[in-house]
CSV table of C-alpha atoms in Angstrom, one decimal:
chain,number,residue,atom,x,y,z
A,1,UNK,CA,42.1,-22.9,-97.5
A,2,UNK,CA,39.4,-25.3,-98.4
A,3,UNK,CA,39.0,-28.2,-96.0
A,4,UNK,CA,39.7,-31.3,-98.0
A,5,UNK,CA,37.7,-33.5,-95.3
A,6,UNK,CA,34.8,-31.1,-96.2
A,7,UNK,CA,33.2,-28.3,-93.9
A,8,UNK,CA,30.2,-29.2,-91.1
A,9,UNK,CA,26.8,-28.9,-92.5
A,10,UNK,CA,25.4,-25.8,-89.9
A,11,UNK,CA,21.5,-24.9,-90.3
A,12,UNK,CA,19.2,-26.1,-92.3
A,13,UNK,CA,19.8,-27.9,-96.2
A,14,UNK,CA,18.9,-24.9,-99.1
A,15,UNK,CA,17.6,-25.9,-102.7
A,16,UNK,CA,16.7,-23.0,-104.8
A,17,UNK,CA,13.6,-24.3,-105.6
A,18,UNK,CA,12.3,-23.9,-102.2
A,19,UNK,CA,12.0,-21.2,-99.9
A,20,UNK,CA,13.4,-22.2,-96.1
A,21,UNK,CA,10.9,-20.5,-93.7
A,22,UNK,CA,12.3,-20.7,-89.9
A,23,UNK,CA,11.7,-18.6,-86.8
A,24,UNK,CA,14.3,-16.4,-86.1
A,25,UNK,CA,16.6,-16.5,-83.0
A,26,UNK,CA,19.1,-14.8,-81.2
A,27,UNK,CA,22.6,-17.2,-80.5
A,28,UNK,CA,21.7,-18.0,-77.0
A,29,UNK,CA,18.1,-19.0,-77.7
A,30,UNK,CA,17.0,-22.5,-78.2
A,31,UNK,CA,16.7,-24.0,-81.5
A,32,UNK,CA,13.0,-24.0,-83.1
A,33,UNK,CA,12.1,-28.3,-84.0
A,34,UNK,CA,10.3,-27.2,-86.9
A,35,UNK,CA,11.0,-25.8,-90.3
A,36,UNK,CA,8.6,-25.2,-93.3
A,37,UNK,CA,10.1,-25.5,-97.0
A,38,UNK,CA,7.7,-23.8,-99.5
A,39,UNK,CA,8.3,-24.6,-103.2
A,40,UNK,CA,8.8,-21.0,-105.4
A,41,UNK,CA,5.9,-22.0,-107.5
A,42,UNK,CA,3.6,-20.9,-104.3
A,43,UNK,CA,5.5,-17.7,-104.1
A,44,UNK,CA,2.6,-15.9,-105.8
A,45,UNK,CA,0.3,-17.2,-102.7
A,46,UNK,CA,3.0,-14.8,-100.5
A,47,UNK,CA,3.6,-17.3,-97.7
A,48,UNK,CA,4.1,-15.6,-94.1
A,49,UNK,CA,4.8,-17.3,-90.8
A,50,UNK,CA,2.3,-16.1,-88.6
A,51,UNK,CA,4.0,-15.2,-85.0
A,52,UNK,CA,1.2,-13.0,-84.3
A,53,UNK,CA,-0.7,-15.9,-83.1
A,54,UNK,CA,1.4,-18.1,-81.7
A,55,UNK,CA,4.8,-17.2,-80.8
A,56,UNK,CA,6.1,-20.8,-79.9
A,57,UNK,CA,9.5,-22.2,-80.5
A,58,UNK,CA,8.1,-25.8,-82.0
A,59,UNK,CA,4.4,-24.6,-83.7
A,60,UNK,CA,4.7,-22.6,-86.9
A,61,UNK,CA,1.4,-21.2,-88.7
A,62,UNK,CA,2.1,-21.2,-93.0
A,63,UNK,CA,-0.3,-18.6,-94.0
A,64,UNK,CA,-0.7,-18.7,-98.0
A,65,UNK,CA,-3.0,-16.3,-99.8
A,66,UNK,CA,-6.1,-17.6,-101.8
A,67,UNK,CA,-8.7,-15.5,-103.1
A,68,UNK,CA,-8.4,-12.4,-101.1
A,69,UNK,CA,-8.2,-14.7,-97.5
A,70,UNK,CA,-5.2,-16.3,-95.8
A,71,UNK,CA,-5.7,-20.2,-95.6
A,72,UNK,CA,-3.5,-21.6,-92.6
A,73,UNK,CA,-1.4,-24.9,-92.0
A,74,UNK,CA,0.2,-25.8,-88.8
A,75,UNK,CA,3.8,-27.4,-88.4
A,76,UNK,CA,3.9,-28.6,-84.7
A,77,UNK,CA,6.2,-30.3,-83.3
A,78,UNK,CA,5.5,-32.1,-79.5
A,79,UNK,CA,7.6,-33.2,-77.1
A,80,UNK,CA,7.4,-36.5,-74.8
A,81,UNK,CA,5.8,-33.9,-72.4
A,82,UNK,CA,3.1,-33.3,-74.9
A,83,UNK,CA,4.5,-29.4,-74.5
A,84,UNK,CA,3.1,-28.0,-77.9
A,85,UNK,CA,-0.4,-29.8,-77.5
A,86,UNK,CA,-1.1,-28.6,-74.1
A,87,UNK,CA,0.1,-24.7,-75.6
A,88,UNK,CA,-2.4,-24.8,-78.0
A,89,UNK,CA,-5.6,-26.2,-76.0
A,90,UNK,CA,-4.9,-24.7,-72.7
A,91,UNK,CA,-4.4,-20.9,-75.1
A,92,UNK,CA,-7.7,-21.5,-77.3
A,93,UNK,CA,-5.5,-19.2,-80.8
A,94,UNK,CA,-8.6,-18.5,-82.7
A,95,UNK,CA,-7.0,-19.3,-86.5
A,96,UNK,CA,-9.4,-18.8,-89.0
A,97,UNK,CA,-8.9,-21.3,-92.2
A,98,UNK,CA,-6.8,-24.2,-91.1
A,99,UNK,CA,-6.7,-26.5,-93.3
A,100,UNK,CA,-3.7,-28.7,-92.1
A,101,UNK,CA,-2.2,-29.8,-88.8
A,102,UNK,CA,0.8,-32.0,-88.8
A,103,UNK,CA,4.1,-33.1,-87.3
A,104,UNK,CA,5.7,-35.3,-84.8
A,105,UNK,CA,3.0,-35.5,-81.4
A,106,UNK,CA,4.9,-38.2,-79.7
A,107,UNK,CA,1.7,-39.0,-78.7
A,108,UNK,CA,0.1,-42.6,-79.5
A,109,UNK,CA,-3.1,-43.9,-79.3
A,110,UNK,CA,-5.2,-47.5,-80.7
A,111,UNK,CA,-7.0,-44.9,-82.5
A,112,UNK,CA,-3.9,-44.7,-85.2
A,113,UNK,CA,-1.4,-47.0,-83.4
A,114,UNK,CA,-2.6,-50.6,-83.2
A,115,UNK,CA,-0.3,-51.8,-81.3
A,116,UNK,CA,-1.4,-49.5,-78.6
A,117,UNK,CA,-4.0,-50.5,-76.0
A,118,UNK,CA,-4.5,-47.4,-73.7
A,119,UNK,CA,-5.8,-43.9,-74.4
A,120,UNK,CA,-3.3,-41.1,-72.7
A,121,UNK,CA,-4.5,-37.7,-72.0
A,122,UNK,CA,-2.5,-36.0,-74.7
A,123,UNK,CA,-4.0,-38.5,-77.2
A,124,UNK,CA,-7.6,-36.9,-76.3
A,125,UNK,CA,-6.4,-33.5,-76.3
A,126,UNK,CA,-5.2,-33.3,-79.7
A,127,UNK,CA,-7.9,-35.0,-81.0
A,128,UNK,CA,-10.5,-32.3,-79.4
A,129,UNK,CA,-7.7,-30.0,-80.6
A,130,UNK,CA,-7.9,-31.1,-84.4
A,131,UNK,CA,-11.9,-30.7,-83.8
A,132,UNK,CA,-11.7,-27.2,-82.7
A,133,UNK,CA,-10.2,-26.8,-86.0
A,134,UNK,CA,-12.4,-28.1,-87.9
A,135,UNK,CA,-10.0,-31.0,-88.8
A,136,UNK,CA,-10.2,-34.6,-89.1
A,137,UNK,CA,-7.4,-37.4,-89.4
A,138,UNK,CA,-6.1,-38.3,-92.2
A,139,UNK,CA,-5.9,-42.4,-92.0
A,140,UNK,CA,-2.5,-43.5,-94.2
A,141,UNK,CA,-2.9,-45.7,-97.5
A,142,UNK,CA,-1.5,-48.7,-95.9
A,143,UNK,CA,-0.8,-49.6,-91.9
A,144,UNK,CA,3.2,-49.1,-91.4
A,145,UNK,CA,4.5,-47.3,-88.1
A,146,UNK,CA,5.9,-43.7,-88.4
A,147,UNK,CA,8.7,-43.8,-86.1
A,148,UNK,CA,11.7,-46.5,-86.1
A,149,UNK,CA,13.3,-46.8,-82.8
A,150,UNK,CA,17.0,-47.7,-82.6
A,151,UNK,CA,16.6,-49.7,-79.4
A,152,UNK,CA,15.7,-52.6,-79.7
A,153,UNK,CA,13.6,-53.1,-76.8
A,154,UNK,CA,11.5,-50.2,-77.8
A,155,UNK,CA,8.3,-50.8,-80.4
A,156,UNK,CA,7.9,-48.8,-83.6
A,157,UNK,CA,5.0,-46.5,-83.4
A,158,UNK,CA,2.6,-43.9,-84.9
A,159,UNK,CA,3.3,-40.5,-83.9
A,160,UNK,CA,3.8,-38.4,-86.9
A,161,UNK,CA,-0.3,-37.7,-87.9
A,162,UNK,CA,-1.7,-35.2,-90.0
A,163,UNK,CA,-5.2,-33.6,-89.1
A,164,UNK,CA,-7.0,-31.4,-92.5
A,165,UNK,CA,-10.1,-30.3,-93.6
A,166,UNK,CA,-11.3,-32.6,-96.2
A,167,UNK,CA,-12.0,-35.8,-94.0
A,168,UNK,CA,-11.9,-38.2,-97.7
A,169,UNK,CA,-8.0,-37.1,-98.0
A,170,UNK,CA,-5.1,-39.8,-96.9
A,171,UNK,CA,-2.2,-39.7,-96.9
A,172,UNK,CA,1.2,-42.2,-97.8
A,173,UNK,CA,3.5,-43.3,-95.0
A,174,UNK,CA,6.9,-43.5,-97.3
A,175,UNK,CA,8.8,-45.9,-95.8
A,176,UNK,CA,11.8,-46.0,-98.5
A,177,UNK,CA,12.4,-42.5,-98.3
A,178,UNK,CA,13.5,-42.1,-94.7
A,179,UNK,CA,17.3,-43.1,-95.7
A,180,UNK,CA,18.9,-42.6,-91.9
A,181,UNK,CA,16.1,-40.7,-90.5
A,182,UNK,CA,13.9,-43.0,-87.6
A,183,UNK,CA,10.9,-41.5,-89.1
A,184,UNK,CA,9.3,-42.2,-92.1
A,185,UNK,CA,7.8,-38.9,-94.3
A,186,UNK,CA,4.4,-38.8,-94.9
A,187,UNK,CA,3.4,-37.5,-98.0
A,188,UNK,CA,-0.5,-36.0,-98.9
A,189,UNK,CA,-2.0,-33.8,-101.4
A,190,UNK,CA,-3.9,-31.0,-100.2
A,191,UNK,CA,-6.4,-29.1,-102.8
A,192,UNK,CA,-6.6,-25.7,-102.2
A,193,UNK,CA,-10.0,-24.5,-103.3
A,194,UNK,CA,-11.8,-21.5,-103.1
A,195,UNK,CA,-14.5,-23.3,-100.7
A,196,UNK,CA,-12.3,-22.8,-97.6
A,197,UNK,CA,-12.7,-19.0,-98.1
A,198,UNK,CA,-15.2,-17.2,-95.8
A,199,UNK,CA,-18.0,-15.5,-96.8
A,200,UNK,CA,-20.2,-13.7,-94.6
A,201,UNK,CA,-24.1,-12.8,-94.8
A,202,UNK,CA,-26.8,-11.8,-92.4
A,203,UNK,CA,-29.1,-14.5,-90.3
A,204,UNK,CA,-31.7,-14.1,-87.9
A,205,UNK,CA,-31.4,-17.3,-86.0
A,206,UNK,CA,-34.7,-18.5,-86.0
A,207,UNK,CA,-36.8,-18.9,-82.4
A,208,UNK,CA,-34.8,-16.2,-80.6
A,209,UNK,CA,-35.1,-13.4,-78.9
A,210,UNK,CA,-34.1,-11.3,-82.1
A,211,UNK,CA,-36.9,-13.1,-84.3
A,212,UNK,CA,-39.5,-11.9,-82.2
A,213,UNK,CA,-38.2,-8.7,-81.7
A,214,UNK,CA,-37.7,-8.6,-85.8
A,215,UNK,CA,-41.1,-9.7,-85.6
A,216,UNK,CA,-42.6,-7.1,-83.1
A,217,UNK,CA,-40.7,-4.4,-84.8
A,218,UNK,CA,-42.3,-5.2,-88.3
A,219,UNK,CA,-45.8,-5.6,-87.0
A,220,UNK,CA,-45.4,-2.3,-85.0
A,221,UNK,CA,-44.2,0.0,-87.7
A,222,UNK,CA,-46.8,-2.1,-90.0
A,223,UNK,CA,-49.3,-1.1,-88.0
A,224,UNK,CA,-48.9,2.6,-87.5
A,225,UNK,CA,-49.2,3.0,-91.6
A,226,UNK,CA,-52.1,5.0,-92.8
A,227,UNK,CA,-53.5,3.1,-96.1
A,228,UNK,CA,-56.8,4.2,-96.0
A,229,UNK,CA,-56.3,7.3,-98.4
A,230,UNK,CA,-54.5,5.7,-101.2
A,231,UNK,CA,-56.0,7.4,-104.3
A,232,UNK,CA,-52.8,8.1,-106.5
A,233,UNK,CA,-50.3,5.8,-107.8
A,234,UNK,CA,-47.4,8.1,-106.2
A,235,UNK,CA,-49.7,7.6,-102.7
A,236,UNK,CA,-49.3,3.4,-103.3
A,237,UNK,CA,-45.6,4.1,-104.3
A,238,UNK,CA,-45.0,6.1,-100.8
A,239,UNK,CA,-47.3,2.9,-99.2
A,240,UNK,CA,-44.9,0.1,-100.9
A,241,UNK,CA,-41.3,1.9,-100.0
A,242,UNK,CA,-42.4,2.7,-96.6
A,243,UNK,CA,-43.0,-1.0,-95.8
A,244,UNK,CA,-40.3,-2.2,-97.6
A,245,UNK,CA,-37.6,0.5,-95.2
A,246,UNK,CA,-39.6,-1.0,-92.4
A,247,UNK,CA,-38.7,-4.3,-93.2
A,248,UNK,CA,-35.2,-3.4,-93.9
A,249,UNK,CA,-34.6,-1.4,-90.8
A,250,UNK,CA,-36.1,-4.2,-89.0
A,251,UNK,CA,-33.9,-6.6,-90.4
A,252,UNK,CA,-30.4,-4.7,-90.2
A,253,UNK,CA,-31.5,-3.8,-86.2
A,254,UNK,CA,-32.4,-7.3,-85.5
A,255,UNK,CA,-29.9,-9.6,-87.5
A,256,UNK,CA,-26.3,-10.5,-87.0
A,257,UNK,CA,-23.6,-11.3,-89.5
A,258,UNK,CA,-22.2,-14.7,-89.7
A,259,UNK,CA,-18.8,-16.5,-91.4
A,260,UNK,CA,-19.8,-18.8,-93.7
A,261,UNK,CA,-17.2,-21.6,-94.8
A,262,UNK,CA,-17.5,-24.9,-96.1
A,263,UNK,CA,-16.8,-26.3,-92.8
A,264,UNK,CA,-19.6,-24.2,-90.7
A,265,UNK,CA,-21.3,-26.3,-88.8
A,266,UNK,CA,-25.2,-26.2,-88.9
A,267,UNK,CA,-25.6,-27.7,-85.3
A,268,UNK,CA,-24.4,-24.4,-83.6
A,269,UNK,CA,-26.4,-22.4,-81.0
A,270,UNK,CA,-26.1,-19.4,-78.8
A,271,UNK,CA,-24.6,-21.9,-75.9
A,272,UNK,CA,-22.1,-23.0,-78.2
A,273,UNK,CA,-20.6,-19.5,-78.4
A,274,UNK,CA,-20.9,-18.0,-75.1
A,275,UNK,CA,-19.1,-21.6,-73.7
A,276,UNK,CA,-16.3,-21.0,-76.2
A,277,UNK,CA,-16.1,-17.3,-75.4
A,278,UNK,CA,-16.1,-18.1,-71.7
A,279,UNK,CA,-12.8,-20.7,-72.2
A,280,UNK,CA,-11.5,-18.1,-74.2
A,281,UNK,CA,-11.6,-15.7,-72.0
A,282,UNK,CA,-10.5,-17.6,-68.9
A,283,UNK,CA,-8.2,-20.0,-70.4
A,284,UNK,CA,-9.5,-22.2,-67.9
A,285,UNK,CA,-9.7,-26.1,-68.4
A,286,UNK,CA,-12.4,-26.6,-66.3
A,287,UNK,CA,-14.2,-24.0,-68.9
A,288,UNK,CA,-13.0,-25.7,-72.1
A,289,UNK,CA,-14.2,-29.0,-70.9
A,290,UNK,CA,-17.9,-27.4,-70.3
A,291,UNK,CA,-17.3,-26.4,-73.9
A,292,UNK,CA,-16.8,-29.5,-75.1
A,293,UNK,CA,-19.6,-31.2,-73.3
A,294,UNK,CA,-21.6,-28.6,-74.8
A,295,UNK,CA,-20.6,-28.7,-78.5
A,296,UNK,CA,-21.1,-32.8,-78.2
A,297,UNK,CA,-24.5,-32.4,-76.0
A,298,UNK,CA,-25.7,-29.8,-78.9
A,299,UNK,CA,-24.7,-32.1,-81.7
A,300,UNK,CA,-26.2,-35.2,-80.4
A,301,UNK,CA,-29.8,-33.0,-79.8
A,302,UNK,CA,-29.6,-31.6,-84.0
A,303,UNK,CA,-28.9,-35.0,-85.4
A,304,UNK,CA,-31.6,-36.8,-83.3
A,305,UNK,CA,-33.9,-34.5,-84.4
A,306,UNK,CA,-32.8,-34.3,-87.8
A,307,UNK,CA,-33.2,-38.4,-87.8
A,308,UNK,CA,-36.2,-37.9,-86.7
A,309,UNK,CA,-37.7,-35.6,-89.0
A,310,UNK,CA,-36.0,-38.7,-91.6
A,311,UNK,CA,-37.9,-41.0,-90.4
A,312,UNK,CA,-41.5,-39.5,-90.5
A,313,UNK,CA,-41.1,-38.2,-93.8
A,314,UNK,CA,-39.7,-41.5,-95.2
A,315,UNK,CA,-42.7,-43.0,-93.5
């Protein structure tokens, strides 16, 4: 018999216009804090949560296919223990293609919270976390907090951000549509382009150890050619694909191949890599931080140079 009064609402609301995606648990787990609703019109981009990565109860990875590549956004929700933002920087999850971070941090900061005056730990972590993404803030519209407290000794704050890859997108902080929530939704547009697909080509960086062995190799093999007896045109032809196999020997022996995305950064060296590798590999945070002070030392040396090289050609 129906219940007049009306039944409890268990699990999450369904529309049939969007698809519900949730991690799966057993009865005697704890509940995930996040959920991702993905609208059927996306269907075609076959969205997958990706638990390969990260297999956390309060971070989901959306993976939605675009032009042969997966593009990534990240659902994260943190605790008042900063629990989810210390997961992700202390386990360095190489995801290639994010191209959104958001959620509830429960982490404030002056940098997006005016009426905060101190910087805590957590606050720099995620923001060197949204960097190793290659992921900027997005500043709201218009100034409004995110979070409505119902005590009233407590302030309103900003703790619901969004991080993405096109540093010119904002976002709205919709303060009308919370209804009974104590956060506000934020609302954002996120183009999906075919410039946050990777492509990959072949590089010889230039002043290392592999130029000049590219260099040595050409000159070498250059060298040892007999041109003095070129009296046909077949002898030139043997002459002109000979060099050019040298060359392209040379090349494929000597170079590397590189990702190339709209987001690659032009200031990155050798150091950059092995320091990242390192943390990587020792998850230690002793290791990231030398990372970081390398990534910001590296920076800082390309752009003075490239200002200037600016100045003495505007001169």
């Amino acid at each position: 018999m129906t219940n007049p009064e009306g039944d409890d609402v268990i699990g999450a609301p369904i529309h049939p216009e969007w698809l519900c995606m949730v991690r799966p648990t057993k009865p005697n787990d704890p509940q995930p804090r996040t959920l991702t609703y993905v609208h059927r019109r996306l269907l075609h981009m076959r969205p997958i949560l990706r638990q390969e990565w990260v297999n956390y109860l309060d971070i989901q990875i959306l993976g939605l296919f675009n032009q042969g590549n997966y593009i990534h956004l990240l659902n994260i929700y943190s605790d008042s223990s900063s629990s989810a933002i210390n997961f992700l920087s202390t386990n360095f999850i190489n995801i290639p293609n994010v191209i959104y971070m958001g959620g509830d941090f429960n982490c404030r900061s002056p940098e997006w919270d005016p009426s905060v005056t101190y910087v805590p730990m957590s606050a720099i972590t995620l923001t060197e976390l949204a960097d190793s993404f290659n992921l900027t803030r997005s500043s709201p519209t218009s100034l409004s907090p995110t979070h409505f407290s119902s005590i009233e000794s407590h302030d309103d704050s900003v703790i619901d951000l969004i991080f993405c890859a096109n540093n010119s997108t904002s976002h709205i902080i919709d303060v009308n549509l919370r209804l009974p929530s104590d956060h506000a939704p934020l609302i954002i547009d996120l183009p999906i382009r075919p410039d946050y697909i990777n492509y990959k080509k072949r590089v010889l960086p230039k002043d290392s150890d592999e130029e000049t062995a590219f260099i040595s190799q050409v000159s070498e093999h250059l060298a040892a050619l007999d041109c003095l007896d070129i009296q046909s045109t077949s002898c030139l032809n043997d002459i002109s694909n000979s060099i050019s196999r040298i060359f392209h020997e040379s090349w494929n022996t000597n170079s590397k191949t590189i990702w190339i995305t709209n987001r690659s950064k032009e200031w990155w060296n050798p150091h950059c890599s092995e320091t990242l590798l390192t943390c990587r590999r020792t998850k230690d945070r002793n290791d990231w931080r030398a990372f970081r002070a390398a990534t910001r030392a590296t920076k800082r040396s390309f752009f003075n140079t490239r200002i200037h090289e600016i100045a003495l050609t505007n001169k």
